[in-house]
């Protein structure tokens, strides 16, 4: 290829060398063997069937490309774009902490190809539209918000960044978001001259062009005096949070699920379904794996009365992509729908009536593939079930399980020294189960909260953390005894006993989410020693 | 080969155009396994969906004298599934990944050969059953067919032996295209429930054949009820000699599902450095996993193990390592990849000879100054069936500038291992072939050649493997 030495790709050479070609990225099913929700991670491989498209094959090809064995041609160009950059392979990969970063590596390759003048015709059209009309669909810029009949101030602390897909293709999501903000009496506005966030261009390798859009949007937002910018599009959110980082914008970036959760927690919004409904939730790659938001959407769903949330076999950080990402929907639409059909099948297997997501692109592709289950954005579902006042008595006596969890939280708050060997940011889910079988079969714990090591102590929050290092599972009886410990030493001794000599009633177990070596470096080894997990003694 | 060649077109007509490729890009993706080897590229990759298609492909290959290389997920660390000759048809069997039958009457499961071990474990667990041998340590990707072709040893081997020990019968497509059912399957109206009946054990011909005698399309494996009890124990030792003695005493009584050794301080440091910080004078760790019908039996077995370990000089270190090892099955070795690409020397040896090989390995690591160069190693051993074990000694390259030195150390290590304590590799492939072909007796090799000639007269199946 004239004009390229693959300089961006080369910067990943050392990382490529870390691949041991174990094939986990392609084939792994870790549901029973390691209690992880990994199930054949690569959606493109799962449809096309050749390893050429999974991370293992990609790495062999990229190494061969850098060694000059493979020459770039049209086939390579097409292959470069037959990747969703969903990051499921990265999440599954254990070769380095965090996994080999295939999404960044593939984007580097695309940028190298673009720099060398190699383009897919379709992508030139998209770039042209994004730069000329300020949206990749080529729709008139002056009609971007013509569907929104709202009167908004010119300036506000909070700006809702609508995004191209909600503005031109999924207006119901923008309408629902605006309605929810109004219901909560949020003082917000929308940019008069909002332009494409650049996500598509970033993902396709047109970084320089995308940065022009980024600079415009940041400048406009800063002019409004925005303190917080919220997004109903996972793609825009990811772009602002990660791709805009070099611009160092002076506003906070929140996905609408994060923002709404805060409003719900403050009692400003209430939801209740008029009849019982079972739903499942699809994690958009850009909200989940790319930016680490898993819990907020689930928390919002769980607090809707009469709604049961059930998980698909792959969920959270191992969730399969919907198939639309990284330009695949626009470039290879048939394949995108084939991938979405597999996700729809997963959703259908849960018995849910509604498949929820938090991204207009996911909604479009999943809806295109669905021949049964309803597909809705979370904002739409929330709006459907909004109530003026709380329907269920929100103030009720805590159940015995809730009371036990509260006692445990209070105890830990009073004994932060238990966690003093951990590095700042270390995060654990504390889950209390009614039986060891419930833990081993991955059933719902009776109570779960998370503990984060902070600079000067610990912070405890309800629910699971977005990215915990591990889950510590407790039996109720074990917690009852632990909270009576008088000192860190006696807590540790008891902890070790419950772990090393578990009984049916009193036991502690772990589910590790990070590699053992990384956990040791974070201080968990010392923690385990202090807690009596590692001990030299007589049985 | 182009997509207009007659062979390509005939293959397309058998498996469908979307399941055959000769694009250079695709061939590169299929040109490597998890070993350092890069041999010949395949000429074409084909993804059959069933036995009939495999049979048709082999008939075509026989007619056209085209070499065929059957493969699974190519997660092997020995180079075994890589073509040795140009232009071969690579059979990618991973599309054949169904659980076909679970027979509770005979406690067997019949699967297609391209199914992965971890997925089979998941499918069985949902139904309340477990395997004996669970899969190689790379069992997330490793296929049943791949393991049976290469005599894999791995999870569960301490109690249940190698992958091949779990087989009741096979369905094999012979190089000439005929389909053979082994074990009690010689009788078309019989279930596959025993490997040994009435005639010779034809199953054994195809186990460990590295894809040279037939293409395994189905396997019938033994299954067991899920255990109700489990117990774990870690022990520290001040010498590999004492640690090996403990493994031997425990293993000969067949008490544990898995017994594994971390064989020197460096290996402990690489995998579990906290143990060195926590416990003084720790040279080796022995981790033991027990599974049984209930907690009482499992705990009683652990008590016996505890006594045996302590008699051999062991100290109890809790249960964390053995639990983490077992509960994170198939996810252990990957975390070592960031120490650099791996050069392994997996083989089998009597347990009592472990100290000799650990000592010899230490001398080689010192001679090549591996640590100073930023390379690393791990010495581990897994008890396998009666009283032998694996010698899992692996060098990690560190920076790629170490390649030549590490490869020299690796070659010397392999040679020394074969010269120490009567060791044999369990699998072969380019990893071991130089050593095994140098040592194989003339009579054994001649018999092998005759069998190959009889079953594969045109030598189309994985030519050049074993030098055949």
PDB file of N, CA and C in Angstrom, chain A residues 17-22 24 27 29-34 36 39-40 45 49-52 56 60-61 64 69-70 75 79 94-95 499-500 515 517 520 525 529 533-539, chain B residues 18 21 23 25-26 28 30 32-35 38 47 73-75 116 118-119 122 125 140-141 270 274-275 278-279 302 306 310 315-319 323 327-328 331 334-335 337-338 341 400:
ATOM      1  N   UNK A  17       1.962  -9.235  20.307  1.00  0.00           N
ATOM      2  CA  UNK A  17       2.828 -10.368  20.672  1.00  0.00           C
ATOM      3  C   UNK A  17       2.377 -11.081  21.937  1.00  0.00           C
ATOM      4  N   UNK A  18       1.526 -10.440  22.709  1.00  0.00           N
ATOM      5  CA  UNK A  18       1.057 -11.071  23.948  1.00  0.00           C
ATOM      6  C   UNK A  18       0.026 -12.155  23.675  1.00  0.00           C
ATOM      7  N   UNK A  19      -0.484 -12.201  22.461  1.00  0.00           N
ATOM      8  CA  UNK A  19      -1.508 -13.212  22.146  1.00  0.00           C
ATOM      9  C   UNK A  19      -0.871 -14.595  22.156  1.00  0.00           C
ATOM     10  N   UNK A  20      -1.415 -15.488  22.983  1.00  0.00           N
ATOM     11  CA  UNK A  20      -0.920 -16.867  23.033  1.00  0.00           C
ATOM     12  C   UNK A  20      -1.714 -17.780  22.116  1.00  0.00           C
ATOM     13  N   UNK A  21      -2.651 -17.205  21.337  1.00  0.00           N
ATOM     14  CA  UNK A  21      -3.488 -17.948  20.381  1.00  0.00           C
ATOM     15  C   UNK A  21      -4.265 -19.079  21.050  1.00  0.00           C
ATOM     16  N   UNK A  22      -4.735 -18.822  22.271  1.00  0.00           N
ATOM     17  CA  UNK A  22      -5.474 -19.852  23.007  1.00  0.00           C
ATOM     18  C   UNK A  22      -6.862 -20.063  22.418  1.00  0.00           C
ATOM     19  N   UNK A  24      -9.664 -18.378  23.177  1.00  0.00           N
ATOM     20  CA  UNK A  24     -10.795 -18.000  24.039  1.00  0.00           C
ATOM     21  C   UNK A  24     -11.679 -16.950  23.363  1.00  0.00           C
ATOM     22  N   UNK A  27     -13.891 -19.076  20.784  1.00  0.00           N
ATOM     23  CA  UNK A  27     -14.670 -20.276  21.081  1.00  0.00           C
ATOM     24  C   UNK A  27     -15.179 -20.392  22.515  1.00  0.00           C
ATOM     25  N   UNK A  29     -16.662 -20.880  26.081  1.00  0.00           N
ATOM     26  CA  UNK A  29     -17.932 -20.911  26.824  1.00  0.00           C
ATOM     27  C   UNK A  29     -17.508 -21.107  28.280  1.00  0.00           C
ATOM     28  N   UNK A  30     -17.671 -20.077  29.092  1.00  0.00           N
ATOM     29  CA  UNK A  30     -17.166 -20.166  30.470  1.00  0.00           C
ATOM     30  C   UNK A  30     -18.298 -20.155  31.481  1.00  0.00           C
ATOM     31  N   UNK A  31     -19.493 -20.446  31.028  1.00  0.00           N
ATOM     32  CA  UNK A  31     -20.669 -20.294  31.896  1.00  0.00           C
ATOM     33  C   UNK A  31     -20.606 -21.250  33.085  1.00  0.00           C
ATOM     34  N   UNK A  32     -20.288 -22.500  32.835  1.00  0.00           N
ATOM     35  CA  UNK A  32     -20.242 -23.470  33.932  1.00  0.00           C
ATOM     36  C   UNK A  32     -18.838 -23.676  34.471  1.00  0.00           C
ATOM     37  N   UNK A  33     -17.835 -23.617  33.615  1.00  0.00           N
ATOM     38  CA  UNK A  33     -16.488 -23.935  34.071  1.00  0.00           C
ATOM     39  C   UNK A  33     -15.923 -22.845  34.972  1.00  0.00           C
ATOM     40  N   UNK A  34     -16.238 -21.592  34.687  1.00  0.00           N
ATOM     41  CA  UNK A  34     -15.649 -20.510  35.486  1.00  0.00           C
ATOM     42  C   UNK A  34     -16.711 -19.519  35.966  1.00  0.00           C
ATOM     43  N   UNK A  36     -18.535 -17.539  34.442  1.00  0.00           N
ATOM     44  CA  UNK A  36     -18.492 -16.242  33.759  1.00  0.00           C
ATOM     45  C   UNK A  36     -19.471 -16.324  32.592  1.00  0.00           C
ATOM     46  N   UNK A  39     -19.884 -16.584  26.337  1.00  0.00           N
ATOM     47  CA  UNK A  39     -20.483 -17.603  25.473  1.00  0.00           C
ATOM     48  C   UNK A  39     -20.163 -17.257  24.024  1.00  0.00           C
ATOM     49  N   UNK A  40     -19.153 -17.903  23.475  1.00  0.00           N
ATOM     50  CA  UNK A  40     -18.728 -17.685  22.086  1.00  0.00           C
ATOM     51  C   UNK A  40     -18.707 -16.181  21.776  1.00  0.00           C
ATOM     52  N   UNK A  45     -17.655 -13.788  14.006  1.00  0.00           N
ATOM     53  CA  UNK A  45     -17.244 -15.185  13.798  1.00  0.00           C
ATOM     54  C   UNK A  45     -18.464 -16.107  13.877  1.00  0.00           C
ATOM     55  N   UNK A  49     -18.246 -17.679  10.511  1.00  0.00           N
ATOM     56  CA  UNK A  49     -17.735 -19.027  10.726  1.00  0.00           C
ATOM     57  C   UNK A  49     -16.247 -19.226  10.529  1.00  0.00           C
ATOM     58  N   UNK A  50     -15.543 -18.291   9.951  1.00  0.00           N
ATOM     59  CA  UNK A  50     -14.104 -18.468   9.767  1.00  0.00           C
ATOM     60  C   UNK A  50     -13.332 -17.638  10.797  1.00  0.00           C
ATOM     61  N   UNK A  51     -12.232 -18.199  11.281  1.00  0.00           N
ATOM     62  CA  UNK A  51     -11.445 -17.528  12.325  1.00  0.00           C
ATOM     63  C   UNK A  51     -10.818 -16.227  11.848  1.00  0.00           C
ATOM     64  N   UNK A  52     -10.842 -16.024  10.574  1.00  0.00           N
ATOM     65  CA  UNK A  52     -10.360 -14.782   9.988  1.00  0.00           C
ATOM     66  C   UNK A  52     -10.977 -13.569  10.695  1.00  0.00           C
ATOM     67  N   UNK A  56      -8.344 -13.963  17.391  1.00  0.00           N
ATOM     68  CA  UNK A  56      -7.161 -14.811  17.197  1.00  0.00           C
ATOM     69  C   UNK A  56      -6.686 -14.744  15.742  1.00  0.00           C
ATOM     70  N   UNK A  60      -3.172 -12.915  13.989  1.00  0.00           N
ATOM     71  CA  UNK A  60      -2.217 -13.588  13.085  1.00  0.00           C
ATOM     72  C   UNK A  60      -2.102 -12.787  11.780  1.00  0.00           C
ATOM     73  N   UNK A  61      -3.233 -12.340  11.277  1.00  0.00           N
ATOM     74  CA  UNK A  61      -3.221 -11.578  10.018  1.00  0.00           C
ATOM     75  C   UNK A  61      -2.496 -10.242  10.197  1.00  0.00           C
ATOM     76  N   UNK A  64       1.129 -10.719  10.333  1.00  0.00           N
ATOM     77  CA  UNK A  64       1.639 -11.024   8.985  1.00  0.00           C
ATOM     78  C   UNK A  64       1.685  -9.761   8.134  1.00  0.00           C
ATOM     79  N   UNK A  69       4.227 -10.015   5.011  1.00  0.00           N
ATOM     80  CA  UNK A  69       3.831 -11.242   4.321  1.00  0.00           C
ATOM     81  C   UNK A  69       2.523 -11.037   3.562  1.00  0.00           C
ATOM     82  N   UNK A  70       1.663 -10.199   4.111  1.00  0.00           N
ATOM     83  CA  UNK A  70       0.380  -9.905   3.470  1.00  0.00           C
ATOM     84  C   UNK A  70       0.433  -8.486   2.930  1.00  0.00           C
ATOM     85  N   UNK A  75      -9.599  -6.972  -0.366  1.00  0.00           N
ATOM     86  CA  UNK A  75     -10.102  -7.984   0.576  1.00  0.00           C
ATOM     87  C   UNK A  75      -9.739  -7.588   2.005  1.00  0.00           C
ATOM     88  N   UNK A  79     -12.209  -6.650   5.108  1.00  0.00           N
ATOM     89  CA  UNK A  79     -12.024  -7.394   6.359  1.00  0.00           C
ATOM     90  C   UNK A  79     -11.832  -6.443   7.545  1.00  0.00           C
ATOM     91  N   UNK A  94      -7.510 -13.041  28.548  1.00  0.00           N
ATOM     92  CA  UNK A  94      -6.822 -12.967  29.839  1.00  0.00           C
ATOM     93  C   UNK A  94      -5.318 -12.763  29.685  1.00  0.00           C
ATOM     94  N   UNK A  95      -4.873 -12.553  28.440  1.00  0.00           N
ATOM     95  CA  UNK A  95      -3.429 -12.501  28.196  1.00  0.00           C
ATOM     96  C   UNK A  95      -2.762 -11.326  28.887  1.00  0.00           C
ATOM     97  N   UNK A 499     -14.386 -19.672  55.224  1.00  0.00           N
ATOM     98  CA  UNK A 499     -13.894 -19.975  53.880  1.00  0.00           C
ATOM     99  C   UNK A 499     -13.218 -21.347  53.839  1.00  0.00           C
ATOM    100  N   UNK A 500     -12.359 -21.591  54.820  1.00  0.00           N
ATOM    101  CA  UNK A 500     -11.565 -22.824  54.787  1.00  0.00           C
ATOM    102  C   UNK A 500     -12.331 -24.039  55.269  1.00  0.00           C
ATOM    103  N   UNK A 515      -7.843 -11.141  37.012  1.00  0.00           N
ATOM    104  CA  UNK A 515      -6.851 -12.205  37.073  1.00  0.00           C
ATOM    105  C   UNK A 515      -6.217 -12.244  38.463  1.00  0.00           C
ATOM    106  N   UNK A 517      -3.278 -12.686  39.495  1.00  0.00           N
ATOM    107  CA  UNK A 517      -2.046 -11.899  39.635  1.00  0.00           C
ATOM    108  C   UNK A 517      -2.362 -10.420  39.838  1.00  0.00           C
ATOM    109  N   UNK A 520      -3.626  -9.777  43.349  1.00  0.00           N
ATOM    110  CA  UNK A 520      -2.532  -9.774  44.328  1.00  0.00           C
ATOM    111  C   UNK A 520      -1.853  -8.410  44.335  1.00  0.00           C
ATOM    112  N   UNK A 525      -4.005 -10.088  48.017  1.00  0.00           N
ATOM    113  CA  UNK A 525      -3.246 -11.180  48.600  1.00  0.00           C
ATOM    114  C   UNK A 525      -3.048 -10.947  50.089  1.00  0.00           C
ATOM    115  N   UNK A 529      -4.602 -12.857  53.258  1.00  0.00           N
ATOM    116  CA  UNK A 529      -3.789 -13.342  54.369  1.00  0.00           C
ATOM    117  C   UNK A 529      -4.367 -12.836  55.696  1.00  0.00           C
ATOM    118  N   UNK A 533      -7.642 -16.260  54.748  1.00  0.00           N
ATOM    119  CA  UNK A 533      -7.853 -17.160  53.605  1.00  0.00           C
ATOM    120  C   UNK A 533      -6.585 -17.948  53.326  1.00  0.00           C
ATOM    121  N   UNK A 534      -5.438 -17.268  53.428  1.00  0.00           N
ATOM    122  CA  UNK A 534      -4.166 -17.982  53.377  1.00  0.00           C
ATOM    123  C   UNK A 534      -3.720 -18.154  54.805  1.00  0.00           C
ATOM    124  N   UNK A 535      -3.576 -19.347  55.225  1.00  0.00           N
ATOM    125  CA  UNK A 535      -3.140 -19.523  56.601  1.00  0.00           C
ATOM    126  C   UNK A 535      -2.407 -20.852  56.752  1.00  0.00           C
ATOM    127  N   UNK A 536      -1.499 -20.841  57.665  1.00  0.00           N
ATOM    128  CA  UNK A 536      -0.747 -22.057  57.932  1.00  0.00           C
ATOM    129  C   UNK A 536      -1.274 -22.624  59.242  1.00  0.00           C
ATOM    130  N   UNK A 537      -1.894 -23.756  59.170  1.00  0.00           N
ATOM    131  CA  UNK A 537      -2.468 -24.252  60.414  1.00  0.00           C
ATOM    132  C   UNK A 537      -2.727 -25.754  60.326  1.00  0.00           C
ATOM    133  N   UNK A 538      -3.298 -26.250  61.391  1.00  0.00           N
ATOM    134  CA  UNK A 538      -3.668 -27.660  61.447  1.00  0.00           C
ATOM    135  C   UNK A 538      -5.141 -27.779  61.100  1.00  0.00           C
ATOM    136  N   UNK A 539      -5.461 -28.792  60.341  1.00  0.00           N
ATOM    137  CA  UNK A 539      -6.891 -29.034  60.112  1.00  0.00           C
ATOM    138  C   UNK A 539      -7.480 -29.758  61.303  1.00  0.00           C
TER     139      UNK A 539
ATOM    140  N   UNK B  18     -20.280 -20.920   1.140  1.00  0.00           N
ATOM    141  CA  UNK B  18     -19.959 -20.080   2.296  1.00  0.00           C
ATOM    142  C   UNK B  18     -19.099 -20.823   3.317  1.00  0.00           C
ATOM    143  N   UNK B  21     -13.014 -21.709   1.696  1.00  0.00           N
ATOM    144  CA  UNK B  21     -12.267 -20.503   1.312  1.00  0.00           C
ATOM    145  C   UNK B  21     -10.831 -20.854   0.960  1.00  0.00           C
ATOM    146  N   UNK B  23      -9.003 -17.884   0.173  1.00  0.00           N
ATOM    147  CA  UNK B  23      -8.467 -16.521   0.200  1.00  0.00           C
ATOM    148  C   UNK B  23      -7.205 -16.490   1.059  1.00  0.00           C
ATOM    149  N   UNK B  25      -6.014 -14.290   2.918  1.00  0.00           N
ATOM    150  CA  UNK B  25      -6.246 -13.744   4.257  1.00  0.00           C
ATOM    151  C   UNK B  25      -6.760 -14.844   5.196  1.00  0.00           C
ATOM    152  N   UNK B  26      -7.708 -15.621   4.697  1.00  0.00           N
ATOM    153  CA  UNK B  26      -8.265 -16.714   5.505  1.00  0.00           C
ATOM    154  C   UNK B  26      -7.202 -17.774   5.784  1.00  0.00           C
ATOM    155  N   UNK B  28      -4.028 -17.435   6.040  1.00  0.00           N
ATOM    156  CA  UNK B  28      -3.116 -16.965   7.088  1.00  0.00           C
ATOM    157  C   UNK B  28      -3.728 -17.186   8.474  1.00  0.00           C
ATOM    158  N   UNK B  30      -5.551 -19.413   9.428  1.00  0.00           N
ATOM    159  CA  UNK B  30      -5.560 -20.837   9.784  1.00  0.00           C
ATOM    160  C   UNK B  30      -4.167 -21.454   9.755  1.00  0.00           C
ATOM    161  N   UNK B  32      -1.659 -21.068  11.919  1.00  0.00           N
ATOM    162  CA  UNK B  32      -0.921 -21.209  13.176  1.00  0.00           C
ATOM    163  C   UNK B  32      -1.793 -21.853  14.245  1.00  0.00           C
ATOM    164  N   UNK B  33      -1.129 -22.439  15.222  1.00  0.00           N
ATOM    165  CA  UNK B  33      -1.843 -22.870  16.427  1.00  0.00           C
ATOM    166  C   UNK B  33      -1.222 -22.082  17.596  1.00  0.00           C
ATOM    167  N   UNK B  34      -1.331 -22.607  18.811  1.00  0.00           N
ATOM    168  CA  UNK B  34      -0.823 -21.849  19.960  1.00  0.00           C
ATOM    169  C   UNK B  34       0.641 -22.184  20.267  1.00  0.00           C
ATOM    170  N   UNK B  35       1.316 -22.774  19.307  1.00  0.00           N
ATOM    171  CA  UNK B  35       2.748 -23.062  19.457  1.00  0.00           C
ATOM    172  C   UNK B  35       3.538 -22.013  18.681  1.00  0.00           C
ATOM    173  N   UNK B  38       5.390 -22.264  12.585  1.00  0.00           N
ATOM    174  CA  UNK B  38       4.726 -21.773  11.369  1.00  0.00           C
ATOM    175  C   UNK B  38       5.227 -22.689  10.260  1.00  0.00           C
ATOM    176  N   UNK B  47     -15.304 -26.184   5.960  1.00  0.00           N
ATOM    177  CA  UNK B  47     -16.020 -26.354   7.225  1.00  0.00           C
ATOM    178  C   UNK B  47     -17.223 -27.277   7.032  1.00  0.00           C
ATOM    179  N   UNK B  73      -9.948 -26.519  17.009  1.00  0.00           N
ATOM    180  CA  UNK B  73      -9.819 -25.069  17.171  1.00  0.00           C
ATOM    181  C   UNK B  73      -8.361 -24.612  17.105  1.00  0.00           C
ATOM    182  N   UNK B  74      -7.450 -25.536  16.867  1.00  0.00           N
ATOM    183  CA  UNK B  74      -6.009 -25.224  16.779  1.00  0.00           C
ATOM    184  C   UNK B  74      -5.521 -24.415  17.974  1.00  0.00           C
ATOM    185  N   UNK B  75      -5.961 -24.831  19.152  1.00  0.00           N
ATOM    186  CA  UNK B  75      -5.435 -24.222  20.377  1.00  0.00           C
ATOM    187  C   UNK B  75      -4.278 -25.052  20.917  1.00  0.00           C
ATOM    188  N   UNK B 116     -16.373 -28.078  21.909  1.00  0.00           N
ATOM    189  CA  UNK B 116     -15.328 -27.717  22.865  1.00  0.00           C
ATOM    190  C   UNK B 116     -15.635 -28.295  24.239  1.00  0.00           C
ATOM    191  N   UNK B 118     -15.261 -27.032  27.280  1.00  0.00           N
ATOM    192  CA  UNK B 118     -15.957 -26.145  28.231  1.00  0.00           C
ATOM    193  C   UNK B 118     -17.445 -26.078  27.920  1.00  0.00           C
ATOM    194  N   UNK B 119     -17.773 -26.125  26.639  1.00  0.00           N
ATOM    195  CA  UNK B 119     -19.191 -26.078  26.277  1.00  0.00           C
ATOM    196  C   UNK B 119     -19.860 -27.399  26.642  1.00  0.00           C
ATOM    197  N   UNK B 122     -20.633 -27.399  30.224  1.00  0.00           N
ATOM    198  CA  UNK B 122     -21.819 -26.565  30.469  1.00  0.00           C
ATOM    199  C   UNK B 122     -23.099 -27.331  30.123  1.00  0.00           C
ATOM    200  N   UNK B 125     -23.617 -30.065  32.734  1.00  0.00           N
ATOM    201  CA  UNK B 125     -23.967 -29.553  34.062  1.00  0.00           C
ATOM    202  C   UNK B 125     -25.444 -29.172  34.127  1.00  0.00           C
ATOM    203  N   UNK B 140     -11.229 -24.213  26.971  1.00  0.00           N
ATOM    204  CA  UNK B 140     -12.235 -23.274  26.474  1.00  0.00           C
ATOM    205  C   UNK B 140     -12.381 -23.409  24.966  1.00  0.00           C
ATOM    206  N   UNK B 141     -11.242 -23.598  24.298  1.00  0.00           N
ATOM    207  CA  UNK B 141     -11.254 -23.683  22.842  1.00  0.00           C
ATOM    208  C   UNK B 141     -10.981 -25.108  22.360  1.00  0.00           C
ATOM    209  N   UNK B 270       5.569 -16.288  40.082  1.00  0.00           N
ATOM    210  CA  UNK B 270       4.892 -15.898  38.842  1.00  0.00           C
ATOM    211  C   UNK B 270       3.374 -15.984  38.988  1.00  0.00           C
ATOM    212  N   UNK B 274       2.042 -13.813  46.623  1.00  0.00           N
ATOM    213  CA  UNK B 274       1.673 -13.580  48.024  1.00  0.00           C
ATOM    214  C   UNK B 274       2.069 -14.751  48.918  1.00  0.00           C
ATOM    215  N   UNK B 275       2.069 -15.944  48.338  1.00  0.00           N
ATOM    216  CA  UNK B 275       2.423 -17.114  49.154  1.00  0.00           C
ATOM    217  C   UNK B 275       3.862 -17.027  49.636  1.00  0.00           C
ATOM    218  N   UNK B 278       3.929 -14.558  52.429  1.00  0.00           N
ATOM    219  CA  UNK B 278       3.177 -14.971  53.615  1.00  0.00           C
ATOM    220  C   UNK B 278       3.855 -16.115  54.371  1.00  0.00           C
ATOM    221  N   UNK B 279       4.450 -17.029  53.623  1.00  0.00           N
ATOM    222  CA  UNK B 279       4.978 -18.240  54.266  1.00  0.00           C
ATOM    223  C   UNK B 279       6.488 -18.333  54.063  1.00  0.00           C
ATOM    224  N   UNK B 302     -10.107 -35.792  52.298  1.00  0.00           N
ATOM    225  CA  UNK B 302      -9.161 -34.711  52.557  1.00  0.00           C
ATOM    226  C   UNK B 302      -8.377 -34.972  53.845  1.00  0.00           C
ATOM    227  N   UNK B 306      -4.501 -34.999  53.987  1.00  0.00           N
ATOM    228  CA  UNK B 306      -3.813 -34.120  54.928  1.00  0.00           C
ATOM    229  C   UNK B 306      -2.722 -34.886  55.676  1.00  0.00           C
ATOM    230  N   UNK B 310       1.343 -34.287  55.250  1.00  0.00           N
ATOM    231  CA  UNK B 310       2.156 -33.896  56.410  1.00  0.00           C
ATOM    232  C   UNK B 310       3.251 -34.914  56.696  1.00  0.00           C
ATOM    233  N   UNK B 315       3.121 -28.534  54.816  1.00  0.00           N
ATOM    234  CA  UNK B 315       2.404 -27.662  55.755  1.00  0.00           C
ATOM    235  C   UNK B 315       1.117 -27.233  55.078  1.00  0.00           C
ATOM    236  N   UNK B 316       0.026 -27.220  55.828  1.00  0.00           N
ATOM    237  CA  UNK B 316      -1.253 -26.785  55.248  1.00  0.00           C
ATOM    238  C   UNK B 316      -1.229 -25.273  55.057  1.00  0.00           C
ATOM    239  N   UNK B 317      -1.638 -24.826  53.862  1.00  0.00           N
ATOM    240  CA  UNK B 317      -1.610 -23.389  53.546  1.00  0.00           C
ATOM    241  C   UNK B 317      -3.005 -22.840  53.261  1.00  0.00           C
ATOM    242  N   UNK B 318      -4.021 -23.507  53.722  1.00  0.00           N
ATOM    243  CA  UNK B 318      -5.375 -23.051  53.404  1.00  0.00           C
ATOM    244  C   UNK B 318      -5.891 -23.720  52.146  1.00  0.00           C
ATOM    245  N   UNK B 319      -6.818 -23.043  51.466  1.00  0.00           N
ATOM    246  CA  UNK B 319      -7.458 -23.684  50.310  1.00  0.00           C
ATOM    247  C   UNK B 319      -7.577 -22.755  49.101  1.00  0.00           C
ATOM    248  N   UNK B 323      -8.796 -23.898  45.280  1.00  0.00           N
ATOM    249  CA  UNK B 323     -10.146 -23.458  44.889  1.00  0.00           C
ATOM    250  C   UNK B 323     -10.098 -22.599  43.633  1.00  0.00           C
ATOM    251  N   UNK B 327     -12.013 -23.652  40.382  1.00  0.00           N
ATOM    252  CA  UNK B 327     -13.230 -22.896  40.064  1.00  0.00           C
ATOM    253  C   UNK B 327     -13.019 -21.943  38.888  1.00  0.00           C
ATOM    254  N   UNK B 328     -11.796 -21.739  38.499  1.00  0.00           N
ATOM    255  CA  UNK B 328     -11.545 -20.927  37.310  1.00  0.00           C
ATOM    256  C   UNK B 328     -10.966 -21.823  36.216  1.00  0.00           C
ATOM    257  N   UNK B 331      -8.764 -21.333  32.773  1.00  0.00           N
ATOM    258  CA  UNK B 331      -8.392 -19.916  32.678  1.00  0.00           C
ATOM    259  C   UNK B 331      -7.096 -19.612  33.414  1.00  0.00           C
ATOM    260  N   UNK B 334      -3.612 -18.600  30.615  1.00  0.00           N
ATOM    261  CA  UNK B 334      -3.669 -17.392  29.779  1.00  0.00           C
ATOM    262  C   UNK B 334      -3.026 -16.179  30.458  1.00  0.00           C
ATOM    263  N   UNK B 335      -3.144 -16.128  31.790  1.00  0.00           N
ATOM    264  CA  UNK B 335      -2.623 -14.941  32.471  1.00  0.00           C
ATOM    265  C   UNK B 335      -1.094 -14.908  32.439  1.00  0.00           C
ATOM    266  N   UNK B 337       0.547 -15.240  29.618  1.00  0.00           N
ATOM    267  CA  UNK B 337       0.980 -14.815  28.279  1.00  0.00           C
ATOM    268  C   UNK B 337       1.718 -13.474  28.305  1.00  0.00           C
ATOM    269  N   UNK B 338       1.416 -12.648  29.302  1.00  0.00           N
ATOM    270  CA  UNK B 338       2.112 -11.355  29.257  1.00  0.00           C
ATOM    271  C   UNK B 338       3.570 -11.467  29.701  1.00  0.00           C
ATOM    272  N   UNK B 341       5.749 -14.961  24.703  1.00  0.00           N
ATOM    273  CA  UNK B 341       5.201 -16.169  24.072  1.00  0.00           C
ATOM    274  C   UNK B 341       5.773 -17.411  24.756  1.00  0.00           C
ATOM    275  N   UNK B 400      10.849 -10.031  22.539  1.00  0.00           N
ATOM    276  CA  UNK B 400      11.058 -10.896  21.370  1.00  0.00           C
ATOM    277  C   UNK B 400      12.531 -10.981  20.979  1.00  0.00           C
TER     278      UNK B 400
END
